[in-house]
Amino acid sequence: MLSPDSRAVAMDLLKPPPGYRIDRTVLTTYSLDLEVLLALPLAVLAQTDAGVEQLLLDPLMLLEAIREAGERIQIFVDEAGIAVPANGRALYGALESSVHPVKAPNGGVFHPKVWVARFVHDNEPPLIRVSVASRNLTFDRSWDIALTSEATPGKKTIAASKPLSDLLRRLPGLGDETLEDAVIADIQHLADEVQRTAFPAPEGFDSGLGFYVLGLGKQRAHWSPVEQATRILAIAPFLSDKALQKIARLASNESLLVSRADQLSQLETDLANDWSVVQVLSPTADVEAEDESRLRPSGLHAKLMVFEWGHRATWFIGSANLTDAAFTGRNVELMASASGPKGRPGGKGIGINLFMESGFQSLCEDYQPAEYAPEEESAQEAATKLKQAREALLGAELRVSCRPAEDDWQMAVQGGIALPQGVTLTAWPLSLEGHQAKEWQDGVSWYLPIARLTAFIAFSIAVDGHDERLDLAIKLPVEGMPEERIHHVLRTLIDSPERFMQFLRALLGGLEEIAGLIGDSSGQTWNFAGGQGLRGEPLLEDMLRAASRDPQRLLPVRRLIADLRQSEEGRKIVPDDLYVVWQVVDSVLNDMEAQ
């Protein structure tokens, strides 16, 4: 179980085992916070334990980490799941190649939370790690649950792993975006290896992991995790009457339900008829966010079902709530399962009693029914209009177009949106702050420097006469985006010779050494004329070594230096004596490219 203050979980799930390095990973999530994603490449690939907030203080190092990680991390998120960040950042543009909005084929939401990572070792076969969780890629302060397993691919197909493999194969086709051939090939290769991997269950279970994917085929009457059980424990934040009844009826003896009071109070069914025990989290278990300036979801968010029969128990962990949308396949969901001996009090096992007595029971209290107070009619109408406007926005064929203007670039968002009457829509690029939003009138445009161009557009939907609003960010197709845009993002962050040398150090040392630069306040300066500065070794020697071993690493340097040397200001950042050193390295790169 993941407590609300487990901030490092995402980083831990992707940290390589000793001696390994991360090769590629695929992440799926219902909702996505881009600030989390900014920190993830550096925290994982550089293997630093610095906090997210600290990592965000050094965007230069982040950008280089993102550059190196871009081909290794692919995130698939529900088309409406990208949250509007608190701050506008040009750096968000560097994430676009890794973020892929997708849709649920049956009209629900794309809801799985599974991470699949491939680690490689110079002298060992690859290692595949899978993490199935209820936590999204966000800063949520909720009680969640995660299950992690890793193993080496074999030669034979593992039937229990095939559903997870099938999900990976389907991901590139679930969105409107056309992914690069190399990205698709990497995902397919990862799917092939997953299909040949037998993932072991955690300690206490004696089965391997099995996977269940809902929502990729036709909708079904109702998914039943098991045929029958004597006892059931079901934990989920969101509920529906029909799904609850069907799950409860699988138990011949006792059924326990843990959910949220606000969800329980809205049910029409009589819970006492179906569930022996109904509980909610105690108020003392709800940890308040440290950052009161930004509201973060909290409370119960874990999704878990435990079924007992005889002396055994089977667990199901993943993304599915106890709702019809999840269990009939309207949503895309993924659940992992494992079985083992349920055990006896005071002993070992994976049964319901042992789980509750291990600490979870102390977080819960009996649910006290309260009369549900439905929203006033005007509030219901406003909520309906917000939903209609959201669907119209997601269904509109919007595009971003970029074209050079006199001093800057004109970036326009164009397309028709059939908004309900009485609804106001505003939009702004995520590279800008929200106060620079403009009201939608058959399109909207801004004049921006090249570094601020982006495919991520924020939208805010408001209903006239009501305070409620709905904010979401969408990654839109782009026409005319200049190829050098990310290079200009980089240039805005390198404004001194010292920062340029930091950038070189990151490139030459690799991500494993970037972590040491975080929070470096030594104020060290660099002696360009001597060609020194990188760990006391000659700068020329370091760059020549990089050119011979990994020439791709120095290509950003070539582009950046060429751009900087075109202006007087840039020549102060890359002075003549450093440029002489670079010309030697550049000639080596040219010779290698000619071979």
Coordinates of C-alpha atoms in Angstrom, one line a residue:
M1 CA 0.0 0.0 0.0
L2 CA 1.3 3.4 -0.9
S3 CA 0.8 6.2 1.6
P4 CA 0.1 9.8 0.5
D5 CA 3.6 10.9 1.4
S6 CA 5.3 8.3 -0.8
R7 CA 6.6 10.8 -3.3
A8 CA 9.6 8.8 -4.5
V9 CA 7.6 5.7 -5.6
A10 CA 7.6 6.7 -9.3
M11 CA 11.3 7.1 -9.3
D12 CA 11.9 3.9 -7.4
L13 CA 9.8 1.9 -9.8
L14 CA 12.1 2.8 -12.7
K15 CA 15.5 2.8 -11.0
P16 CA 17.8 0.2 -12.6
P17 CA 19.1 -2.8 -10.6
P18 CA 22.8 -2.6 -9.7
G19 CA 24.9 -3.0 -12.8
Y20 CA 21.9 -2.3 -15.2
R21 CA 20.8 0.8 -17.1
I22 CA 17.4 1.6 -18.4
D23 CA 17.0 0.9 -22.1
R24 CA 13.3 1.8 -22.7
T25 CA 10.1 2.0 -20.9
V26 CA 6.4 2.4 -21.6
L27 CA 4.1 4.1 -19.1
T28 CA 0.3 4.3 -19.2
T29 CA -1.8 6.6 -17.1
Y30 CA -5.2 8.2 -16.9
S31 CA -3.9 11.6 -15.8
L32 CA -0.6 13.2 -16.2
D33 CA 1.2 16.1 -14.5
L34 CA 3.8 17.5 -16.8
E35 CA 5.9 18.7 -13.9
V36 CA 6.2 15.1 -12.7
L37 CA 7.3 14.1 -16.1
L38 CA 9.9 16.9 -16.3
A39 CA 11.6 15.4 -13.2
L40 CA 11.2 11.8 -14.1
P41 CA 14.0 11.4 -16.7
L42 CA 16.6 13.1 -14.5
A43 CA 15.6 11.3 -11.3
V44 CA 15.5 7.9 -13.0
L45 CA 18.2 8.0 -15.5
A46 CA 20.7 10.0 -13.4
Q47 CA 19.6 7.9 -10.4
T48 CA 19.5 10.9 -8.1
D49 CA 17.5 11.0 -4.9
A50 CA 16.8 14.7 -5.1
G51 CA 13.2 15.7 -4.7
V52 CA 11.0 16.8 -7.6
E53 CA 11.0 20.4 -6.5
Q54 CA 14.8 20.5 -6.3
L55 CA 15.1 18.9 -9.7
L56 CA 12.9 21.5 -11.2
L57 CA 15.2 24.3 -10.0
D58 CA 17.8 23.3 -12.7
P59 CA 16.0 23.2 -16.0
L60 CA 19.3 23.0 -17.9
M61 CA 20.1 19.6 -16.5
L62 CA 16.5 18.6 -17.0
L63 CA 16.6 19.5 -20.6
E64 CA 19.7 17.4 -21.3
A65 CA 18.2 14.5 -19.3
I66 CA 15.0 14.8 -21.4
R67 CA 17.1 14.9 -24.6
E68 CA 18.8 11.6 -23.7
A69 CA 15.7 10.0 -22.3
G70 CA 13.3 11.0 -25.1
E71 CA 13.8 7.8 -27.0
R72 CA 13.6 5.7 -23.9
I73 CA 10.4 6.9 -22.2
Q74 CA 7.0 6.8 -23.9
I75 CA 3.9 7.8 -22.0
F76 CA 0.3 7.0 -23.1
V77 CA -2.3 9.1 -21.4
D78 CA -6.1 9.5 -21.8
E79 CA -6.8 12.3 -24.3
A80 CA -8.3 14.5 -21.6
G81 CA -5.9 13.5 -18.8
I82 CA -3.1 16.0 -19.2
A83 CA -3.4 18.5 -16.3
V84 CA -2.8 22.2 -16.7
P85 CA 0.4 22.9 -14.7
A86 CA 0.6 25.6 -12.2
N87 CA 3.5 27.3 -14.1
G88 CA 4.1 27.9 -17.7
R89 CA 7.4 26.5 -18.9
A90 CA 9.1 26.5 -22.3
L91 CA 10.6 23.1 -21.2
Y92 CA 7.2 21.4 -21.7
G93 CA 7.9 21.5 -25.4
A94 CA 10.8 19.1 -24.8
L95 CA 8.3 16.5 -23.6
E96 CA 6.1 16.4 -26.7
S97 CA 7.8 13.5 -28.4
S98 CA 7.3 11.3 -25.3
V99 CA 3.6 12.0 -24.6
H100 CA 0.9 10.3 -26.6
P101 CA -2.8 11.0 -26.0
V102 CA -5.0 8.0 -26.6
K103 CA -8.7 7.0 -26.5
A104 CA -10.7 4.1 -25.1
P105 CA -12.2 2.2 -28.1
N106 CA -15.6 1.7 -26.5
G107 CA -16.2 5.3 -25.5
G108 CA -15.0 5.3 -21.9
V109 CA -11.7 6.5 -20.6
F110 CA -8.2 5.1 -21.0
H111 CA -7.5 4.2 -17.4
P112 CA -4.7 1.6 -17.0
K113 CA -1.7 2.5 -14.8
V114 CA 1.0 0.1 -15.8
W115 CA 4.8 0.7 -16.3
V116 CA 6.9 -1.7 -18.3
A117 CA 10.7 -1.1 -18.3
R118 CA 13.5 -2.9 -20.0
F119 CA 16.9 -2.8 -18.3
V120 CA 20.2 -3.9 -20.0
H121 CA 23.5 -5.1 -18.6
D122 CA 26.8 -5.5 -20.5
N123 CA 27.2 -9.1 -19.4
E124 CA 23.7 -10.3 -18.6
P125 CA 20.4 -10.8 -20.5
P126 CA 17.9 -8.0 -20.4
L127 CA 15.6 -7.7 -17.4
I128 CA 11.9 -6.7 -17.8
R129 CA 10.1 -5.0 -14.9
V130 CA 6.4 -4.5 -14.7
S131 CA 4.7 -2.2 -12.2
V132 CA 0.9 -2.3 -11.9
A133 CA -0.6 0.5 -9.8
S134 CA -3.6 2.5 -8.9
R135 CA -1.6 5.7 -8.8
N136 CA -1.4 8.1 -11.8
L137 CA 1.6 10.0 -12.9
T138 CA 0.7 13.0 -10.8
F139 CA 1.4 14.7 -7.5
D140 CA -1.8 13.2 -5.9
R141 CA -1.7 12.8 -2.1
S142 CA -3.8 9.7 -2.0
W143 CA -3.7 6.2 -0.5
D144 CA -2.7 4.0 -3.5
I145 CA -1.4 0.5 -4.1
A146 CA 1.3 -0.9 -6.4
L147 CA 2.7 -4.3 -7.4
T148 CA 6.1 -4.7 -9.0
S149 CA 7.8 -7.8 -10.5
E150 CA 10.8 -8.4 -12.8
A151 CA 12.2 -11.3 -14.7
T152 CA 14.3 -12.2 -17.7
P153 CA 12.5 -13.1 -21.0
G154 CA 12.6 -16.8 -21.9
K155 CA 12.0 -18.6 -25.2
K156 CA 8.4 -19.7 -24.8
T157 CA 5.2 -17.7 -24.8
I158 CA 3.8 -17.3 -21.3
A159 CA 0.0 -17.3 -21.5
A160 CA -0.4 -15.3 -18.3
S161 CA 1.7 -12.4 -19.7
K162 CA 0.0 -12.3 -23.1
P163 CA -2.8 -9.8 -22.1
L164 CA -0.1 -7.3 -21.0
S165 CA 1.8 -7.9 -24.2
D166 CA -1.4 -7.4 -26.3
L167 CA -2.0 -4.1 -24.5
L168 CA 1.5 -2.8 -25.4
R169 CA 1.0 -3.8 -29.1
R170 CA -2.3 -1.9 -29.2
L171 CA -1.1 1.3 -27.7
P172 CA 0.3 3.0 -30.8
G173 CA -3.1 2.6 -32.6
L174 CA -5.3 4.0 -29.8
G175 CA -4.6 7.7 -30.6
D176 CA -4.9 10.0 -33.6
E177 CA -1.2 10.7 -33.6
T178 CA 1.1 8.8 -36.0
L179 CA 4.1 7.6 -34.0
E180 CA 7.6 7.3 -35.5
D181 CA 8.4 3.9 -36.9
A182 CA 11.4 3.6 -34.5
V183 CA 9.1 4.2 -31.5
I184 CA 6.5 1.6 -32.7
A185 CA 9.3 -0.9 -33.4
D186 CA 10.7 -0.4 -29.9
I187 CA 7.2 -1.0 -28.3
Q188 CA 6.6 -4.1 -30.4
H189 CA 10.0 -5.5 -29.4
L190 CA 9.2 -4.8 -25.8
A191 CA 5.8 -6.5 -26.2
D192 CA 7.5 -9.6 -27.7
E193 CA 9.8 -9.9 -24.7
V194 CA 6.9 -9.4 -22.2
Q195 CA 5.0 -12.2 -23.9
R196 CA 8.0 -14.5 -23.1
T197 CA 8.5 -13.4 -19.5
A198 CA 7.0 -15.2 -16.5
F199 CA 6.7 -12.6 -13.9
P200 CA 6.9 -13.9 -10.3
A201 CA 4.5 -12.8 -7.6
P202 CA 5.6 -11.0 -4.4
E203 CA 6.6 -12.9 -1.3
G204 CA 3.7 -14.8 0.2
F205 CA 2.2 -15.8 -3.1
D206 CA 3.0 -19.1 -4.7
S207 CA 1.6 -18.4 -8.2
G208 CA 3.1 -16.2 -11.0
L209 CA 1.4 -13.0 -12.0
G210 CA -1.5 -13.0 -14.4
F211 CA -2.9 -10.0 -16.3
Y212 CA -6.4 -9.0 -17.3
V213 CA -7.0 -6.2 -19.8
L214 CA -10.5 -4.8 -20.1
G215 CA -11.9 -2.5 -22.8
L216 CA -9.8 -3.4 -25.9
G217 CA -12.4 -5.8 -27.3
K218 CA -16.2 -5.6 -27.5
Q219 CA -18.1 -4.6 -24.4
R220 CA -19.2 -7.5 -22.3
A221 CA -22.1 -8.1 -19.9
H222 CA -19.9 -7.9 -16.9
W223 CA -16.4 -9.1 -16.1
S224 CA -16.2 -11.6 -13.1
P225 CA -12.7 -11.9 -11.6
V226 CA -13.6 -15.3 -10.1
E227 CA -16.5 -17.7 -10.3
Q228 CA -17.1 -18.0 -6.6
A229 CA -15.6 -17.2 -3.2
T230 CA -16.3 -17.7 0.5
R231 CA -15.1 -14.2 1.5
I232 CA -14.4 -11.0 -0.4
L233 CA -12.5 -7.8 0.4
A234 CA -13.1 -5.0 -2.2
I235 CA -11.4 -1.6 -2.0
A236 CA -12.1 1.2 -4.5
P237 CA -12.8 4.9 -4.4
F238 CA -15.5 4.9 -7.1
L239 CA -18.6 2.7 -7.2
S240 CA -21.8 1.9 -9.1
D241 CA -24.8 -0.1 -7.9
K242 CA -24.8 -2.9 -10.4
A243 CA -21.1 -3.6 -10.2
L244 CA -21.2 -3.7 -6.4
Q245 CA -24.1 -6.1 -6.4
K246 CA -22.4 -8.5 -8.8
I247 CA -19.1 -8.5 -6.9
A248 CA -20.8 -9.0 -3.5
R249 CA -22.9 -12.0 -4.8
L250 CA -19.7 -13.9 -5.5
A251 CA -19.2 -14.3 -1.8
S252 CA -21.1 -17.2 -0.1
N253 CA -20.1 -16.1 3.4
E254 CA -18.8 -12.6 4.1
S255 CA -18.1 -9.5 2.1
L256 CA -16.1 -6.4 3.1
L257 CA -16.2 -3.1 1.3
V258 CA -13.9 0.0 1.8
S259 CA -14.6 3.1 -0.2
R260 CA -15.3 6.8 0.1
A261 CA -18.2 8.2 2.1
D262 CA -19.3 10.6 -0.7
Q263 CA -19.5 7.7 -3.2
L264 CA -21.3 5.4 -0.8
S265 CA -23.9 8.0 0.0
Q266 CA -24.9 8.4 -3.7
L267 CA -25.7 4.7 -4.1
E268 CA -29.3 3.6 -4.6
T269 CA -28.9 0.0 -3.4
D270 CA -29.2 -1.0 0.2
L271 CA -25.6 -1.8 1.1
A272 CA -26.6 -3.9 4.1
N273 CA -28.3 -6.4 1.8
D274 CA -25.1 -7.2 -0.1
W275 CA -22.1 -6.3 2.1
S276 CA -21.4 -7.6 5.6
V277 CA -19.0 -4.8 6.5
V278 CA -18.8 -1.3 4.9
Q279 CA -15.9 1.0 5.9
V280 CA -14.2 4.3 4.9
L281 CA -10.8 5.8 5.7
S282 CA -10.6 7.4 9.0
P283 CA -10.1 11.2 8.9
T284 CA -6.7 10.7 10.6
A285 CA -5.5 8.7 7.5
D286 CA -6.1 11.6 5.1
V287 CA -2.8 13.4 5.0
E288 CA -3.1 17.1 4.0
A289 CA -0.9 18.4 1.2
E290 CA 2.2 20.3 2.3
D291 CA 1.7 22.8 -0.5
E292 CA -1.6 24.5 0.5
S293 CA -1.3 26.8 -2.5
R294 CA -2.2 24.0 -4.8
L295 CA -5.1 21.6 -4.2
R296 CA -4.0 18.0 -4.8
P297 CA -6.4 15.0 -4.7
S298 CA -6.2 13.0 -1.5
G299 CA -8.0 10.2 0.3
L300 CA -8.6 6.7 -0.8
H301 CA -7.5 5.9 -4.4
A302 CA -6.4 2.2 -4.2
K303 CA -8.2 -0.5 -6.2
L304 CA -7.9 -3.9 -4.7
M305 CA -10.0 -7.1 -4.6
V306 CA -9.2 -10.2 -2.5
F307 CA -11.2 -13.4 -2.9
E308 CA -10.8 -16.3 -0.4
W309 CA -12.0 -19.9 -0.8
G310 CA -10.8 -22.8 1.3
H311 CA -7.3 -22.2 2.4
R312 CA -6.3 -20.0 -0.5
A313 CA -6.7 -16.3 -1.6
T314 CA -6.4 -14.5 -4.9
W315 CA -5.6 -10.8 -5.2
F316 CA -6.5 -8.4 -8.0
I317 CA -4.6 -5.1 -8.1
G318 CA -4.7 -2.4 -10.8
S319 CA -6.8 0.4 -12.2
A320 CA -10.4 -0.9 -12.2
N321 CA -12.9 0.8 -9.9
L322 CA -16.1 -1.1 -8.8
T323 CA -18.1 0.5 -11.6
D324 CA -20.0 -0.6 -14.7
A325 CA -17.7 1.4 -16.9
A326 CA -14.7 -0.6 -15.7
F327 CA -16.3 -4.1 -15.5
T328 CA -18.1 -4.0 -18.8
G329 CA -15.1 -2.8 -20.8
R330 CA -16.3 0.7 -21.6
N331 CA -13.0 1.9 -20.0
V332 CA -9.6 0.4 -20.8
E333 CA -8.3 -1.1 -17.5
L334 CA -5.5 -3.4 -16.4
M335 CA -5.5 -5.7 -13.4
A336 CA -2.8 -8.0 -12.2
S337 CA -3.6 -11.2 -10.1
A338 CA -1.7 -13.6 -7.9
S339 CA -2.7 -16.4 -5.5
G340 CA -1.4 -18.0 -2.4
P341 CA -2.2 -19.5 1.0
K342 CA -4.4 -17.2 3.0
G343 CA -2.7 -18.2 6.3
R344 CA -3.8 -18.0 9.9
P345 CA -3.8 -15.2 12.5
G346 CA -0.3 -14.7 13.8
G347 CA 1.3 -16.6 10.9
K348 CA 2.2 -15.9 7.3
G349 CA -0.2 -15.7 4.4
I350 CA -2.1 -13.3 2.1
G351 CA -5.6 -13.7 3.5
I352 CA -8.0 -10.8 4.2
N353 CA -7.6 -11.0 7.9
L354 CA -3.8 -10.9 7.8
F355 CA -3.9 -7.9 5.4
M356 CA -6.3 -5.9 7.5
E357 CA -4.5 -6.7 10.8
S358 CA -1.1 -5.7 9.2
G359 CA -2.0 -2.1 9.5
F360 CA -4.8 -1.3 7.1
Q361 CA -7.6 -1.9 9.6
S362 CA -6.2 0.9 11.8
L363 CA -6.8 3.4 8.9
C364 CA -10.5 2.5 8.6
E365 CA -13.7 3.1 10.4
D366 CA -17.3 1.9 9.9
Y367 CA -19.3 3.9 7.4
Q368 CA -22.1 6.0 8.9
P369 CA -24.8 6.5 6.2
A370 CA -25.7 10.1 5.6
E371 CA -28.4 11.5 3.5
Y372 CA -27.1 12.4 0.0
A373 CA -27.8 16.0 -0.9
P374 CA -28.0 16.2 -4.7
E375 CA -26.7 19.3 -6.4
E376 CA -29.2 22.1 -7.0
E377 CA -30.8 22.1 -10.4
S378 CA -28.7 25.0 -11.6
A379 CA -25.5 23.3 -10.5
Q380 CA -26.5 20.1 -12.3
E381 CA -27.2 22.1 -15.5
A382 CA -23.8 23.8 -15.2
A383 CA -22.1 20.4 -14.7
T384 CA -23.9 19.1 -17.8
K385 CA -22.8 22.0 -19.9
L386 CA -19.2 21.6 -18.7
K387 CA -19.3 17.9 -19.8
Q388 CA -20.9 18.8 -23.1
A389 CA -18.3 21.5 -23.8
R390 CA -15.5 19.1 -22.9
E391 CA -16.8 16.4 -25.3
A392 CA -17.1 19.1 -28.0
L393 CA -13.6 20.2 -27.4
L394 CA -12.2 16.7 -27.5
G395 CA -14.2 15.9 -30.6
A396 CA -13.1 19.0 -32.5
E397 CA -10.4 18.7 -35.2
L398 CA -8.1 21.4 -33.8
R399 CA -4.7 22.1 -35.1
V400 CA -1.7 24.4 -34.2
S401 CA 0.0 26.3 -37.0
C402 CA 3.3 28.1 -36.7
R403 CA 4.7 30.7 -39.1
P404 CA 7.4 33.3 -38.8
A405 CA 6.4 36.9 -38.2
E406 CA 8.5 40.0 -38.1
D407 CA 10.4 39.5 -34.9
D408 CA 8.7 36.4 -33.4
W409 CA 6.5 33.6 -34.6
Q410 CA 2.7 33.5 -34.9
M411 CA 1.2 30.5 -33.3
A412 CA -2.5 29.9 -34.0
V413 CA -4.9 27.3 -32.8
Q414 CA -7.6 26.8 -35.4
G415 CA -10.8 24.6 -35.8
G416 CA -14.5 24.7 -35.1
I417 CA -15.9 23.8 -31.7
A418 CA -19.7 23.4 -31.2
L419 CA -19.9 24.9 -27.7
P420 CA -23.2 24.8 -25.8
Q421 CA -24.9 28.2 -25.3
G422 CA -23.7 30.0 -22.2
V423 CA -20.3 28.5 -22.1
T424 CA -17.0 30.5 -22.4
L425 CA -13.8 28.9 -23.5
T426 CA -10.3 30.3 -23.1
A427 CA -7.0 28.9 -24.3
W428 CA -3.3 29.5 -23.9
P429 CA 0.0 27.6 -24.6
L430 CA 1.5 25.7 -21.7
S431 CA 4.7 27.6 -22.3
L432 CA 2.9 30.7 -21.0
E433 CA 1.2 31.6 -17.8
G434 CA -2.6 31.3 -17.4
H435 CA -3.1 35.0 -17.3
Q436 CA -2.1 35.2 -20.9
A437 CA -5.2 33.1 -21.9
K438 CA -7.4 34.4 -24.7
E439 CA -11.1 33.8 -25.3
W440 CA -11.9 31.4 -28.0
Q441 CA -13.6 32.9 -31.1
D442 CA -13.3 30.4 -33.9
G443 CA -9.6 30.2 -33.1
V444 CA -7.0 32.1 -31.2
S445 CA -3.3 33.1 -31.8
W446 CA -0.3 34.6 -30.1
Y447 CA 3.0 36.1 -31.2
L448 CA 5.8 34.2 -29.4
P449 CA 9.5 33.7 -29.5
I450 CA 10.5 30.4 -31.1
A451 CA 11.3 28.8 -27.7
R452 CA 7.7 29.2 -26.5
L453 CA 6.1 27.4 -29.4
T454 CA 4.4 24.2 -28.3
A455 CA 1.8 21.5 -29.2
F456 CA 0.5 21.5 -25.6
I457 CA -2.5 23.9 -25.4
A458 CA -4.4 24.6 -22.1
F459 CA -8.2 25.1 -22.2
S460 CA -10.5 26.5 -19.5
I461 CA -14.2 25.9 -19.8
A462 CA -16.6 28.1 -17.7
V463 CA -20.4 28.3 -17.5
D464 CA -21.8 31.8 -17.4
G465 CA -23.0 32.7 -13.9
H466 CA -21.2 29.8 -12.2
D467 CA -17.9 29.7 -10.4
E468 CA -17.1 26.1 -11.4
R469 CA -14.7 25.6 -14.4
L470 CA -13.0 22.7 -16.1
D471 CA -9.3 23.0 -17.1
L472 CA -7.5 20.5 -19.3
A473 CA -4.5 20.4 -21.6
I474 CA -4.5 18.8 -25.0
K475 CA -1.6 17.9 -27.3
L476 CA -2.6 19.0 -30.7
P477 CA -1.3 18.3 -34.2
V478 CA 1.1 21.0 -35.4
E479 CA 2.0 22.4 -38.8
G480 CA 5.1 24.5 -39.4
M481 CA 6.9 23.8 -36.1
P482 CA 10.5 24.8 -36.7
E483 CA 13.0 22.0 -36.3
E484 CA 15.3 24.2 -34.2
R485 CA 12.7 25.0 -31.6
I486 CA 14.0 22.7 -28.8
H487 CA 17.5 24.1 -29.6
H488 CA 16.2 27.6 -28.9
V489 CA 14.7 26.4 -25.6
L490 CA 18.2 25.2 -24.7
R491 CA 19.7 28.5 -25.7
T492 CA 17.4 30.5 -23.4
L493 CA 18.9 28.4 -20.5
I494 CA 22.5 28.9 -21.5
D495 CA 23.2 32.5 -20.9
S496 CA 26.8 32.5 -19.7
P497 CA 30.2 30.7 -20.3
E498 CA 29.7 29.0 -17.0
R499 CA 26.3 27.6 -17.9
F500 CA 27.7 26.5 -21.3
M501 CA 30.5 24.6 -19.5
Q502 CA 27.9 22.9 -17.3
F503 CA 26.0 21.8 -20.4
L504 CA 29.2 20.4 -21.9
R505 CA 30.0 18.6 -18.6
A506 CA 26.5 17.0 -18.7
L507 CA 27.0 15.8 -22.3
L508 CA 30.4 14.4 -21.8
G509 CA 29.9 12.9 -18.4
G510 CA 26.5 11.3 -19.2
L511 CA 23.4 11.2 -17.1
E512 CA 25.1 9.2 -14.4
E513 CA 27.2 12.2 -13.5
I514 CA 24.5 14.9 -13.9
A515 CA 23.2 14.3 -10.4
G516 CA 26.3 15.8 -9.0
L517 CA 25.5 19.1 -10.6
I518 CA 22.2 19.5 -8.8
G519 CA 22.5 22.1 -6.2
D520 CA 26.2 22.8 -7.0
S521 CA 26.9 26.2 -5.6
S522 CA 30.6 26.1 -5.7
G523 CA 30.7 29.1 -8.1
Q524 CA 33.5 27.4 -10.0
T525 CA 34.7 29.2 -13.1
W526 CA 36.4 27.7 -16.1
N527 CA 39.8 28.5 -17.7
F528 CA 39.0 28.3 -21.4
A529 CA 42.5 29.2 -22.6
G530 CA 44.0 26.2 -20.8
G531 CA 41.3 23.9 -22.2
Q532 CA 40.7 22.7 -18.6
G533 CA 37.6 22.5 -16.4
L534 CA 36.1 19.1 -16.6
R535 CA 37.2 17.2 -13.5
G536 CA 40.7 18.5 -14.1
E537 CA 41.1 16.8 -17.5
P538 CA 41.7 18.6 -20.7
L539 CA 38.5 19.7 -22.4
L540 CA 39.7 18.7 -25.8
E541 CA 40.5 15.2 -24.6
D542 CA 37.0 14.7 -23.1
M543 CA 35.3 15.9 -26.3
L544 CA 37.4 13.8 -28.6
R545 CA 36.6 10.8 -26.4
A546 CA 32.9 11.5 -26.7
A547 CA 33.2 12.0 -30.5
S548 CA 34.8 8.6 -30.9
R549 CA 32.5 6.7 -28.6
D550 CA 29.2 8.4 -29.0
P551 CA 29.2 11.1 -31.7
Q552 CA 25.5 11.7 -31.4
R553 CA 26.1 13.2 -27.9
L554 CA 28.0 16.1 -29.4
L555 CA 25.5 17.0 -32.2
P556 CA 23.5 19.3 -29.9
V557 CA 26.9 21.1 -29.1
R558 CA 27.5 21.7 -32.8
R559 CA 24.0 23.2 -33.4
L560 CA 24.2 25.3 -30.2
I561 CA 27.7 26.7 -31.0
A562 CA 26.9 27.5 -34.6
D563 CA 23.9 29.4 -33.4
L564 CA 25.6 31.2 -30.6
R565 CA 28.6 32.3 -32.7
Q566 CA 26.3 34.2 -35.0
S567 CA 25.8 37.0 -32.5
E568 CA 28.0 39.2 -30.4
E569 CA 26.1 38.1 -27.3
G570 CA 26.6 34.4 -28.2
R571 CA 30.3 34.9 -28.8
K572 CA 30.6 36.0 -25.2
I573 CA 29.1 32.7 -24.2
V574 CA 31.4 30.7 -26.5
P575 CA 34.6 32.8 -26.7
D576 CA 37.3 32.4 -29.3
D577 CA 39.6 30.2 -27.3
L578 CA 36.8 27.7 -26.6
Y579 CA 35.7 27.8 -30.2
V580 CA 39.2 26.8 -31.3
V581 CA 39.0 23.7 -29.2
W582 CA 35.6 22.9 -30.6
Q583 CA 36.8 23.2 -34.2
V584 CA 39.2 20.4 -33.7
V585 CA 36.4 18.2 -32.3
D586 CA 34.1 19.2 -35.1
S587 CA 36.6 18.2 -37.7
V588 CA 36.7 14.7 -36.1
L589 CA 32.9 14.5 -36.2
N590 CA 32.9 15.5 -39.9
D591 CA 35.4 12.8 -40.7
M592 CA 33.3 10.2 -38.9
E593 CA 30.1 11.3 -40.7
A594 CA 31.9 11.0 -44.0
Q595 CA 32.9 7.3 -43.3

